[in-house]
Coordinates of C-alpha atoms in Angstrom, one line a residue:
X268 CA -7.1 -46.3 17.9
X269 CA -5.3 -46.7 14.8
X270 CA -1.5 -45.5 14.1
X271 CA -0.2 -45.4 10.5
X272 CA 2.5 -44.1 8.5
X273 CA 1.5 -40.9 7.7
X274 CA 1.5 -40.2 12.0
X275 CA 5.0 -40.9 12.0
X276 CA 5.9 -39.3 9.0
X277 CA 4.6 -36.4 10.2
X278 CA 4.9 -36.7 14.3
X279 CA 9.1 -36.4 12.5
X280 CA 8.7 -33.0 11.5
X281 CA 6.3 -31.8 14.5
X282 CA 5.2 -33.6 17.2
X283 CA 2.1 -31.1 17.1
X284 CA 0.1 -31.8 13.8
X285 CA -0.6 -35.4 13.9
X286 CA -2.2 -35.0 17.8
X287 CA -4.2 -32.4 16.5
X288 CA -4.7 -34.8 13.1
X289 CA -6.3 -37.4 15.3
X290 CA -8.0 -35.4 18.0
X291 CA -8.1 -32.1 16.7
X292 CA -11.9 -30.1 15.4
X293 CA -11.6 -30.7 11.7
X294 CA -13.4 -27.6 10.6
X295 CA -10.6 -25.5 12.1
X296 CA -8.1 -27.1 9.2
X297 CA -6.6 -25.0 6.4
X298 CA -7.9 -25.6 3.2
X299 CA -5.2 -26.9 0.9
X300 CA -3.2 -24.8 -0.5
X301 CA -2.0 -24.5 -4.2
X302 CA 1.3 -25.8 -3.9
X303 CA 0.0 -28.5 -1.5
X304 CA -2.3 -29.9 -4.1
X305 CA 0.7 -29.5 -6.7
X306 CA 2.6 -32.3 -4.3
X307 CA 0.0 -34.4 -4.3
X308 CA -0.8 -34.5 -8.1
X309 CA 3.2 -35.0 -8.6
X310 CA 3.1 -37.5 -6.1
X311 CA 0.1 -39.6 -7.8
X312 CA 2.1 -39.1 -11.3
X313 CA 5.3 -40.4 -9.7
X314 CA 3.4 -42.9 -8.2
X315 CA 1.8 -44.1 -11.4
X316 CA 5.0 -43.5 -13.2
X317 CA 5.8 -46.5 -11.4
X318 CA 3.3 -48.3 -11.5
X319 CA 3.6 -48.5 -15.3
X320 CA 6.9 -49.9 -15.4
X321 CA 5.6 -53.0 -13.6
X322 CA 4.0 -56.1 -15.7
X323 CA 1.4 -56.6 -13.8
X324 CA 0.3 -55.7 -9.9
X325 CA -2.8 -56.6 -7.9
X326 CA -4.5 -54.4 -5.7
X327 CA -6.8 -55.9 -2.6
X328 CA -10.5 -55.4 -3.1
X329 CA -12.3 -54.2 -0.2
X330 CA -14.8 -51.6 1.3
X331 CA -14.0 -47.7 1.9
X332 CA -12.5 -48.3 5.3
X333 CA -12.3 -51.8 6.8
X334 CA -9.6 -52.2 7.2
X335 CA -10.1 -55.6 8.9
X336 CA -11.6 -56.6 5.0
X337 CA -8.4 -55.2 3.0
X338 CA -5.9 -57.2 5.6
X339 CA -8.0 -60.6 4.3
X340 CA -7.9 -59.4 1.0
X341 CA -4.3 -58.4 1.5
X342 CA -3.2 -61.8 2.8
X343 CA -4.6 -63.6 0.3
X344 CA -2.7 -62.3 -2.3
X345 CA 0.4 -62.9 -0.2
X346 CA -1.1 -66.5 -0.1
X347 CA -1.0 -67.2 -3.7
X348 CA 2.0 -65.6 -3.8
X349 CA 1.2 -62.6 -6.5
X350 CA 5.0 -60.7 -7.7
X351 CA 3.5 -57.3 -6.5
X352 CA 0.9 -56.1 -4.5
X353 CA -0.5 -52.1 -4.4
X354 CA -1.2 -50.4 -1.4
X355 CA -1.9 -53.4 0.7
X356 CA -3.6 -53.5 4.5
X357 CA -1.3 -54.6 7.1
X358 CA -2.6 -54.8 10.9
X359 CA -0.5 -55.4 13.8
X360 CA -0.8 -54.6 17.7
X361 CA 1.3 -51.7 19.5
X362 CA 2.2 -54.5 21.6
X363 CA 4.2 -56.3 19.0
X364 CA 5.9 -53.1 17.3
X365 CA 7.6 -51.8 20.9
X366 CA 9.4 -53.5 23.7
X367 CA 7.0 -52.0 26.1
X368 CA 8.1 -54.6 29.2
X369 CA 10.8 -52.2 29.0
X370 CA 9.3 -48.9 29.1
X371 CA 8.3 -46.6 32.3
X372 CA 4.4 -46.4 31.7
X373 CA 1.9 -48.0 29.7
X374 CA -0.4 -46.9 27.3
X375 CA -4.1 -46.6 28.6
X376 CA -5.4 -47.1 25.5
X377 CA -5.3 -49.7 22.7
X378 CA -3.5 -48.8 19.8
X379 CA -3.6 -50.7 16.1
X380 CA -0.9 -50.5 14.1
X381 CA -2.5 -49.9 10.3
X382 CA 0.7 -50.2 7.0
X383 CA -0.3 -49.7 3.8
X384 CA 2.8 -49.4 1.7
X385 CA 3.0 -48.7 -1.9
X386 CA 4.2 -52.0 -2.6
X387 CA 4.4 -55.8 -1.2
X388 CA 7.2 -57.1 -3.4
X389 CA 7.7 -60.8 -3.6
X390 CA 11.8 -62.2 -3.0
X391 CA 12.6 -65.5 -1.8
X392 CA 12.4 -66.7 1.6
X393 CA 11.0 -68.7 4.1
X394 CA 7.2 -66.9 5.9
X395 CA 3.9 -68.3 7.1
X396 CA 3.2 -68.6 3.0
X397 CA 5.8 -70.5 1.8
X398 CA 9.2 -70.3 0.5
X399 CA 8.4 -66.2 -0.5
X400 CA 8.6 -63.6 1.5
X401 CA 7.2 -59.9 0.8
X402 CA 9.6 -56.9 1.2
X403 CA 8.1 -53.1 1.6
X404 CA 8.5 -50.4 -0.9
X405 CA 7.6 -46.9 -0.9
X406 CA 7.4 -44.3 -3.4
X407 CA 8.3 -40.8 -2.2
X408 CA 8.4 -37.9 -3.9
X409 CA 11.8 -36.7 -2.4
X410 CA 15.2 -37.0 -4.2
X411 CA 16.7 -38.0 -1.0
X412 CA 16.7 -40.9 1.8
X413 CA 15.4 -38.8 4.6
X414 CA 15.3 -40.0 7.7
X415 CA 11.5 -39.8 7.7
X416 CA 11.5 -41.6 4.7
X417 CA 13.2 -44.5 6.8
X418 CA 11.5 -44.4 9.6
X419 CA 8.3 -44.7 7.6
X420 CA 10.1 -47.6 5.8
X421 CA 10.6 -49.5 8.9
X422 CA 7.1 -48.9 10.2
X423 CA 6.2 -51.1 6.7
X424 CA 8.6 -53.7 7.5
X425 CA 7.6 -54.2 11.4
X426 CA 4.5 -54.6 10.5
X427 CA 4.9 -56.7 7.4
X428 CA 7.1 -58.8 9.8
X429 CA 4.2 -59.5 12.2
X430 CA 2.1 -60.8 9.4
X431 CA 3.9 -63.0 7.4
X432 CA 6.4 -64.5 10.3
X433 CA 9.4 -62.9 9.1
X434 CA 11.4 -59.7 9.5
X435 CA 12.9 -58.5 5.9
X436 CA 16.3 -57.2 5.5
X437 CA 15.9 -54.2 3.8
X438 CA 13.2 -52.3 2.5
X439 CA 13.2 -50.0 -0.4
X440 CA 12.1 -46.4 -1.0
X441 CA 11.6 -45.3 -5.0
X442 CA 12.9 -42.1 -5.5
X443 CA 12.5 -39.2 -7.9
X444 CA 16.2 -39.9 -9.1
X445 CA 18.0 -41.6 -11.5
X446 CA 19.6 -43.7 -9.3
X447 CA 16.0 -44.1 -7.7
X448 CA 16.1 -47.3 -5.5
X449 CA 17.3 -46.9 -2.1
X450 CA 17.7 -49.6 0.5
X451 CA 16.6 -49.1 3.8
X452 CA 18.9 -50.9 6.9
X453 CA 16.0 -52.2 9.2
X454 CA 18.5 -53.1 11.8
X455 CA 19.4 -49.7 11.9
X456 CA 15.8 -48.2 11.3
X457 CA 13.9 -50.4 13.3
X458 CA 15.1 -49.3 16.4
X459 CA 14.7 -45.5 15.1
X460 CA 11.5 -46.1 14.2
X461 CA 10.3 -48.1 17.8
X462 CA 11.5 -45.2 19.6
X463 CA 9.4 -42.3 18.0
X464 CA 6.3 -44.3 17.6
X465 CA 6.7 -44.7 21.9
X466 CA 6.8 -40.5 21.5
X467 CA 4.1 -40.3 19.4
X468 CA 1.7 -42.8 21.5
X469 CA 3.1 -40.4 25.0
X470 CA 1.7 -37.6 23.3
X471 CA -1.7 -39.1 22.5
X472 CA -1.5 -39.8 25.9
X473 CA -1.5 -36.3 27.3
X474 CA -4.4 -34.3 28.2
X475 CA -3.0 -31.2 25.8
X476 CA -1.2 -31.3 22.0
X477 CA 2.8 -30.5 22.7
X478 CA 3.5 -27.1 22.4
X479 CA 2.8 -24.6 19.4
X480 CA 6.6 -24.1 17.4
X481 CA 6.2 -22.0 14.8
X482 CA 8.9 -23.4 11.6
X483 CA 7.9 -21.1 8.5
X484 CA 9.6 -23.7 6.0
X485 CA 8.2 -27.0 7.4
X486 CA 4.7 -24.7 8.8
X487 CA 3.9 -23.1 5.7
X488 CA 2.0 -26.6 3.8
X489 CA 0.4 -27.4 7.5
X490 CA -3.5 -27.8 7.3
X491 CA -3.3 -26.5 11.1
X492 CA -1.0 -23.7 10.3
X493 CA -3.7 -20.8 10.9
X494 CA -4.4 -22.4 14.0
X495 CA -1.1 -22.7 15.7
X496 CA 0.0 -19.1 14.1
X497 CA -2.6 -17.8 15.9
X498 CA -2.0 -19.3 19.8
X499 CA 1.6 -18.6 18.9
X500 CA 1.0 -15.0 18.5
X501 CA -1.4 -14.9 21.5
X502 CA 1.7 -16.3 23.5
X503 CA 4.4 -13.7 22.1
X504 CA 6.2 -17.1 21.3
X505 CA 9.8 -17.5 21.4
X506 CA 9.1 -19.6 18.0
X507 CA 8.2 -16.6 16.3
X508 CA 11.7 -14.9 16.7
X509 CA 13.9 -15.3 14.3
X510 CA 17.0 -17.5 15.0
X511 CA 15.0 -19.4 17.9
X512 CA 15.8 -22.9 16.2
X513 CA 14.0 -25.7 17.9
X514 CA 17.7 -26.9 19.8
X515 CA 18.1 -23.3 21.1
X516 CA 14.4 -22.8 22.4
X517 CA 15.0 -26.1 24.7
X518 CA 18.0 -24.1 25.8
X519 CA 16.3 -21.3 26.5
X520 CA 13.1 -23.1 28.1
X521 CA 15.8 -24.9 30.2
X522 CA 17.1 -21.7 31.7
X523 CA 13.6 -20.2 32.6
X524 CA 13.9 -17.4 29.1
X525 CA 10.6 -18.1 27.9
X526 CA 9.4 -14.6 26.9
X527 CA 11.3 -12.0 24.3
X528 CA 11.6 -9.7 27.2
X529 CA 13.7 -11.8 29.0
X530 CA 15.7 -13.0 26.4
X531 CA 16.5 -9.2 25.9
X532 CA 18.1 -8.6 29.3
X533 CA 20.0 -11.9 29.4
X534 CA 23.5 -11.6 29.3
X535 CA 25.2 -13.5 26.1
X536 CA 27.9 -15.0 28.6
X537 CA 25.1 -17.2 29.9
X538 CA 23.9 -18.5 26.1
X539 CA 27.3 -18.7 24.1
X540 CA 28.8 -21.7 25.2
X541 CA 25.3 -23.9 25.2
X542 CA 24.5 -26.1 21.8
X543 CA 23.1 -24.1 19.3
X544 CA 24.8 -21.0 20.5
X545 CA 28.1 -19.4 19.6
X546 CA 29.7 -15.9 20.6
X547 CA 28.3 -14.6 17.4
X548 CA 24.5 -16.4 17.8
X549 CA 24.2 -15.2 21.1
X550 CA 24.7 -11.8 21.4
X551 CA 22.8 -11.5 17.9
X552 CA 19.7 -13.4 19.2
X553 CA 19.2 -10.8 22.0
X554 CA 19.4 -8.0 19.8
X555 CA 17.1 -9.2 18.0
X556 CA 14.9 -9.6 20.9
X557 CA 15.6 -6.1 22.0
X558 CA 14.5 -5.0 18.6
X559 CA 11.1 -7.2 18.4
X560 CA 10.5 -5.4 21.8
X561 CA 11.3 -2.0 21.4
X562 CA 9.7 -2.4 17.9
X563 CA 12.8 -0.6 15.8
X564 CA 15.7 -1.6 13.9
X565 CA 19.3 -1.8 15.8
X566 CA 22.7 -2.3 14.1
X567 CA 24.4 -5.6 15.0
X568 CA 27.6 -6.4 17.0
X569 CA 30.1 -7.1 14.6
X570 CA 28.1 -5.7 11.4
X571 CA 29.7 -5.2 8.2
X572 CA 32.0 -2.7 7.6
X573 CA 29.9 0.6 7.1
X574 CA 32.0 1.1 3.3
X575 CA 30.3 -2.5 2.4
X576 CA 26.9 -1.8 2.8
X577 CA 26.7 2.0 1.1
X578 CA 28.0 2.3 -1.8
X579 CA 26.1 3.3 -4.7
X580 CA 26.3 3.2 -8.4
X581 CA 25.5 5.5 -11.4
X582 CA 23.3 2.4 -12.6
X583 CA 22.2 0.0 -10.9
X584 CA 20.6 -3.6 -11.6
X585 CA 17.7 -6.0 -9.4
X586 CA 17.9 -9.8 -10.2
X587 CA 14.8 -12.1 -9.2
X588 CA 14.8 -15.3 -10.3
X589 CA 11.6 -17.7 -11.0
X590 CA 11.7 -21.1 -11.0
X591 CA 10.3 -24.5 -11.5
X592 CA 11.8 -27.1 -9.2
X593 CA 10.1 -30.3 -10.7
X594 CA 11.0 -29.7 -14.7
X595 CA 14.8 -28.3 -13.1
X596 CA 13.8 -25.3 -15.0
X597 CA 14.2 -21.4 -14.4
X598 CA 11.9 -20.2 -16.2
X599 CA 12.1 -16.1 -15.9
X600 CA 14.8 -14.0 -15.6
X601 CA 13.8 -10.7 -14.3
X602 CA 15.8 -7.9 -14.4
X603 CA 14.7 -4.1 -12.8
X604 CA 17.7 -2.0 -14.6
X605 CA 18.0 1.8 -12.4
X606 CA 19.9 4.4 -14.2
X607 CA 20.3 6.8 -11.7
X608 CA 22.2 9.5 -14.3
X609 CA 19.4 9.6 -16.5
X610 CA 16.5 8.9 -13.7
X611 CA 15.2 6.2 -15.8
X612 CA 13.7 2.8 -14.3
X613 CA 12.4 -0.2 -16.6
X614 CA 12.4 -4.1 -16.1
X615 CA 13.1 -6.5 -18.4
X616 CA 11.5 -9.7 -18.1
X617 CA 12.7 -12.7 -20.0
X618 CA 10.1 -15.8 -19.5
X619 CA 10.6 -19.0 -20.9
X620 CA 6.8 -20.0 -22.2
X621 CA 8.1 -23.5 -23.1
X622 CA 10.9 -25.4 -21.1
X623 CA 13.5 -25.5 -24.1
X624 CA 13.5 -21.5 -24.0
X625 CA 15.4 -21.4 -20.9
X626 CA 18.9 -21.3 -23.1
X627 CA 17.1 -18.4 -25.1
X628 CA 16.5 -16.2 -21.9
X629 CA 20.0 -17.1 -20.3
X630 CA 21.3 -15.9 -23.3
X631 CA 19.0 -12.6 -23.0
X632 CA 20.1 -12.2 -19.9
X633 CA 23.9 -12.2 -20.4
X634 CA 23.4 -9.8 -22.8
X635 CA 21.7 -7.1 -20.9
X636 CA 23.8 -7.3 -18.0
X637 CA 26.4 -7.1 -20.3
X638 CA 25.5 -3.7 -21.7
X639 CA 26.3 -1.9 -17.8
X640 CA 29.5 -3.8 -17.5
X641 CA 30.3 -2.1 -14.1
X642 CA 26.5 -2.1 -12.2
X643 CA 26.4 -4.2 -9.5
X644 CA 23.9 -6.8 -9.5
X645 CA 21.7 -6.8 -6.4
X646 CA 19.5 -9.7 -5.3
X647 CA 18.4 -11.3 -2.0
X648 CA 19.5 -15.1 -1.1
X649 CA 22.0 -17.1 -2.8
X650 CA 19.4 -18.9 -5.4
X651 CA 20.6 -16.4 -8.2
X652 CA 24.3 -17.0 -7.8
X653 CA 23.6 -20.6 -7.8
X654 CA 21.6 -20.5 -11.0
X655 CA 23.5 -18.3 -13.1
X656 CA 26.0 -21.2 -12.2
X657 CA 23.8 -24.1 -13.5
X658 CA 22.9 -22.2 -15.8
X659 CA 26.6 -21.7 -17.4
X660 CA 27.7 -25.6 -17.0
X661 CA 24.3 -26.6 -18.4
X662 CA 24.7 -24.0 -21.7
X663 CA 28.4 -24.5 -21.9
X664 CA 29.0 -20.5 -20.9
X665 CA 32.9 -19.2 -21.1
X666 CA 33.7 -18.5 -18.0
X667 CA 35.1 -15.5 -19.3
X668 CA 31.3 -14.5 -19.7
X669 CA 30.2 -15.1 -16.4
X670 CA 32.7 -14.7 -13.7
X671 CA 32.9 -10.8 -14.1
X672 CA 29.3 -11.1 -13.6
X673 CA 28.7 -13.4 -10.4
X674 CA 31.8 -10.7 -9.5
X675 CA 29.3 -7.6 -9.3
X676 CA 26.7 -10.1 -7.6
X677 CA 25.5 -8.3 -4.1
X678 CA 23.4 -10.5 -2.0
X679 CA 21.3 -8.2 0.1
X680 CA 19.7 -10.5 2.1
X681 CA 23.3 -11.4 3.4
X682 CA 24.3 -8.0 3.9
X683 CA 21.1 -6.7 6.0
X684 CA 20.8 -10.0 8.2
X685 CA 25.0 -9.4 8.9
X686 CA 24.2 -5.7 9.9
X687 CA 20.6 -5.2 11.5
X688 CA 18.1 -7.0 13.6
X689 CA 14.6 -6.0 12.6
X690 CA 11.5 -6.0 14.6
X691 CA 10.1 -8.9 12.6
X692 CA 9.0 -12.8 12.6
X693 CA 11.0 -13.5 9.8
X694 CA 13.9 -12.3 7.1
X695 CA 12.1 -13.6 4.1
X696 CA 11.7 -10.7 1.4
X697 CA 8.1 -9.9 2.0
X698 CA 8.2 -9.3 5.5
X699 CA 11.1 -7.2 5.3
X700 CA 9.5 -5.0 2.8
X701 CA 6.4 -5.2 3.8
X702 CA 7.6 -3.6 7.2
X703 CA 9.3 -1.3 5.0
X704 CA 5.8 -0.5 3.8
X705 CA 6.3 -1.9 0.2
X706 CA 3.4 -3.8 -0.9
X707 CA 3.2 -6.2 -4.2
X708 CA 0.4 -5.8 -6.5
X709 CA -0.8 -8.8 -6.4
X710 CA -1.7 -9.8 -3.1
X711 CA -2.1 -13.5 -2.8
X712 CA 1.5 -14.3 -5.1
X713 CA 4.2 -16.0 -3.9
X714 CA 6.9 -17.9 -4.9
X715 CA 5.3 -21.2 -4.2
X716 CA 2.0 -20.3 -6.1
X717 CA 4.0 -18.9 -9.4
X718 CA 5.4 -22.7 -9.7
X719 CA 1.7 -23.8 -9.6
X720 CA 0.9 -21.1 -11.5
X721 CA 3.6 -22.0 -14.2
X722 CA 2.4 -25.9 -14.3
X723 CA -1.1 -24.7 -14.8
X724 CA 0.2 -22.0 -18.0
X725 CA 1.9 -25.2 -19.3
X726 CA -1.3 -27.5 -19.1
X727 CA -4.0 -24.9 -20.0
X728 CA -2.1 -22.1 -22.0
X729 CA -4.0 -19.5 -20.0
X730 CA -1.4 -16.3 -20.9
X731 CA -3.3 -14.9 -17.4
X732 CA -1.0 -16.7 -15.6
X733 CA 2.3 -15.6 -17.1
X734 CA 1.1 -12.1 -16.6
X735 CA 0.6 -12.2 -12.7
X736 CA 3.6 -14.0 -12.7
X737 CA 5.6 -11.6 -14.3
X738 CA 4.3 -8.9 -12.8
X739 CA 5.1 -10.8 -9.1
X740 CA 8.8 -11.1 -10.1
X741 CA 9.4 -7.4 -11.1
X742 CA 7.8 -6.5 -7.7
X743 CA 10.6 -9.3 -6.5
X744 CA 12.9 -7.0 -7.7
X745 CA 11.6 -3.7 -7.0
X746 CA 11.0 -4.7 -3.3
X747 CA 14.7 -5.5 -3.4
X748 CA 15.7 -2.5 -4.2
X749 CA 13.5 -0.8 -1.6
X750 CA 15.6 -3.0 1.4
X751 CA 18.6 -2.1 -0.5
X752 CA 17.8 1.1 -0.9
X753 CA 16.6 1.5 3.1
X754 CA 19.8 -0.3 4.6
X755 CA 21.8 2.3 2.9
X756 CA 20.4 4.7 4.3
X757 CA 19.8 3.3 7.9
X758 CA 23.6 2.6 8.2
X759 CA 24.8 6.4 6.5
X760 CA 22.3 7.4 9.7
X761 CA 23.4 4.9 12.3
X762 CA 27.1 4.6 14.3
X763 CA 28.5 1.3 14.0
X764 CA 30.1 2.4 17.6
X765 CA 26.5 2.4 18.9
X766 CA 26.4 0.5 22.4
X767 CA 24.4 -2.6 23.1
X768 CA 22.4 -2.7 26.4
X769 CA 23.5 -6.8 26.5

């Protein structure tokens, strides 16, 4: 059975989806989704990006597959000695990657070790070849080292170091920075790395996957999302309640609370002292447990001051914010403007249909907000704040410009999720006003497709796209003011003296 990088790389963010990668029904996959394909179409142009820079590289020539062929074709590059090498084929036995004289079972199967880094660069040194040895490089598309960038890293090199007689150093990882070459400690990594590829081969050992944990952030791009979702769901998983982090489930499973209705009735003396928990986390977590089970809303222990949360103004403004990550670009500035006096509602939508607009619409912006000097500006998460900060360094803004307004900035995300639990999986936008009953016109949007969606407008001029984009963000902002507009009126209606059953 073979074990390659990708395994590890993902085994590091769940120990779930490369099980069910290698003995999982394929049909039952997700097809790809349209961000998905996005990262791999930036990764092949970083990739290439690369690529280009070198002088010359050589690539081993060998059937769709045999991998035993691209390891000879691999080696004798190395033989002659070539500067760089391309995805190369490296083979090595489990036996020589892990101390396993020193482990507690043995594996009951035989596991190949298959590397194929990005590069085989040639530095000087003494190997089976001569006096050259090959060091690993990867490209990643991250901006960081990650750890599973390292890990993967060190795979490269324990392999490498089995096939030419010689552990390297260092590796390297190429970045998507400036300062894009990163080297990788193998005596720290290696050891890292031994450790979770022992995990990984245990759980290929077992007769079932590990357990289903749902993570929405590092779920979402999973091709076995649908099917994990689903058991999860079946199982009334703890996963699927907010705040149950992967350190505070194995707290939980440790103490026997395995269902929401006994996470309910537990006491938050028991939870508050144990990692992941706090005297705030705790008693919060089993409201929110009592809420998911009584299906309604409760006030929190400790919420906001009542005066925070319901205040009101004559006019009001809804800021959503659409972006594109890879070009650091925010690309629409959408603003729903409520004038309460005159019953009037209309959104403004300033869209950047070429990169060097964005100073045009920041300045489009300032101006509107501008004209209702004292409206507060309501919108959900701290990603507005932080770009109407960028946004001011990057265009040179007097801060006499822009500090009254980040002043009138209300994040509503962080004043519901300070005040109620709601009988939800999750506080993102959408499900909180989708359980409000608020729906968004167009039904398959999000905020992941609009930066596909943006790419596409940018490579096929198709105006299409801008519209569906546009009229996504102004349902951004009107289903802000909906939760706004519903938490108001939940905490007029509510005590904040109410008593907990905890």
């Amino acid at each position: 059975m073979l074990i390659n990088a990708e395994h590890l790389l993902q085994y590091q963010r769940c120990k779930r989806r490369p099980v069910l990668d290698t003995y999982g029904d394929t049909p039952q996959r997700d097809a790809p989704n349209e961000l998905l394909l996005k990262l791999q179409q930036d990764k092949i142009a970083h990739r290439q990006s690369i690529l280009a820079e070198l002088s010359y590289y050589h690539k081993p020539d060998y059937p769709r597959g045999d991998w035993d062929a691209g390891q000879a074709a691999t080696l004798e590059l190395m033989q002659r000695g070539v500067e760089y090498i391309y995805r190369g084929v490296l083979l090595a036995n489990y036996h020589d990657l892990v101390d396993w004289e020193n482990q507690d079972v043995s594996p009951s199967l035989e596991y190949t070790a298959l590397s194929r880094p990005d590069l085989l660069v040639k530095q000087p040194g003494q190997s089976r070849f001569g006096d050259w040895i090959y060091i690993p490089a990867n490209i990643e598309l991250g901006k960081r080292p990650k750890q599973e960038y390292q890990v993967v890293a060190a795979f490269h090199a324990q392999v490498l170091a089995r096939v030419q007689e010689i552990t390297p150093e260092i590796a390297w990882l190429v970045l998507r920075t400036k300062d894009r070459d990163y080297a990788v400690d193998l005596s720290k990594w290696i050891p890292k790395m031994q450790s979770i590829l022992w995990e990984f081969i245990q759980a290929l050992e077992l007769p079932e996957p590990p357990e289903v944990f749902i993570s929405r952030q590092k779920c979402n791009l999973c091709h076995w999302y649908n099917q994990c979702y689903a058991i999860a769901q079946s199982q009334q998983h703890l996963s699927l309640l907010p705040g149950v982090t992967p350190v505070r489930f194995d707290q939980l499973q440790a103490l026997s609370i395995n269902t929401v209705e006994s996470l309910a009735h537990t006491s938050p003396l028991i939870l508050e002292n144990l990692p992941g928990f706090t005297n705030v986390v705790a008693p919060k977590l089993i409201v929110q447990a009592q809420s998911v089970l009584q299906k309604r809303p409760f006030i929190l222990p400790n919420s906001l001051p009542k005066e925070d949360i319901t205040f009101t103004a004559p006019v009001e403004l809804y800021f959503d914010i659409e972006a594109q990550p890879d070009l650091d670009l925010d690309y629409l500035l959408g603003i729903l403007v409520v004038d309460k006096q005159a019953k009037t509602e209309k959104f403004y939508s300033f869209l950047a249909e070429k990169p060097e607009e964005e100073a045009l619409i920041w300045q489009q912006f300032l101006d509107l907000v501008w004209q209702y000097p004292d409206a507060p500006i309501y919108h959900f998460c701290v990603y507005e704040v932080d770009t109407v900060k960028r946004l001011a360094k990057l265009y040179r803004t007097p801060n006499s410009s822009v500090r009254p307004v980040l002043n009138r900035f209300v994040d509503i995300y962080e004043q519901l999720t300070q005040s109620v639990a709601l009988p939800i999986e999750s506080y993102a936008l959408k499900a909180i006003a989708r359980w409000l009953g608020f729906e968004w016109r167009e039904k398959e949007a999000s905020g992941a497709k609009c930066i596909y969606w943006y790419d596409q407008w940018l490579e096929t001029g198709d105006r299409t796209l801008l519209e569906v984009i546009q009229s996504y963000n102004e349902d951004d902002c009107r289903a802000t003011r909906n939760v706004k507009d519903w938490l108001v009126q939940f905490v007029q209606n509510e005590s904040i003296g109410i008593r907990f059953d905890l």
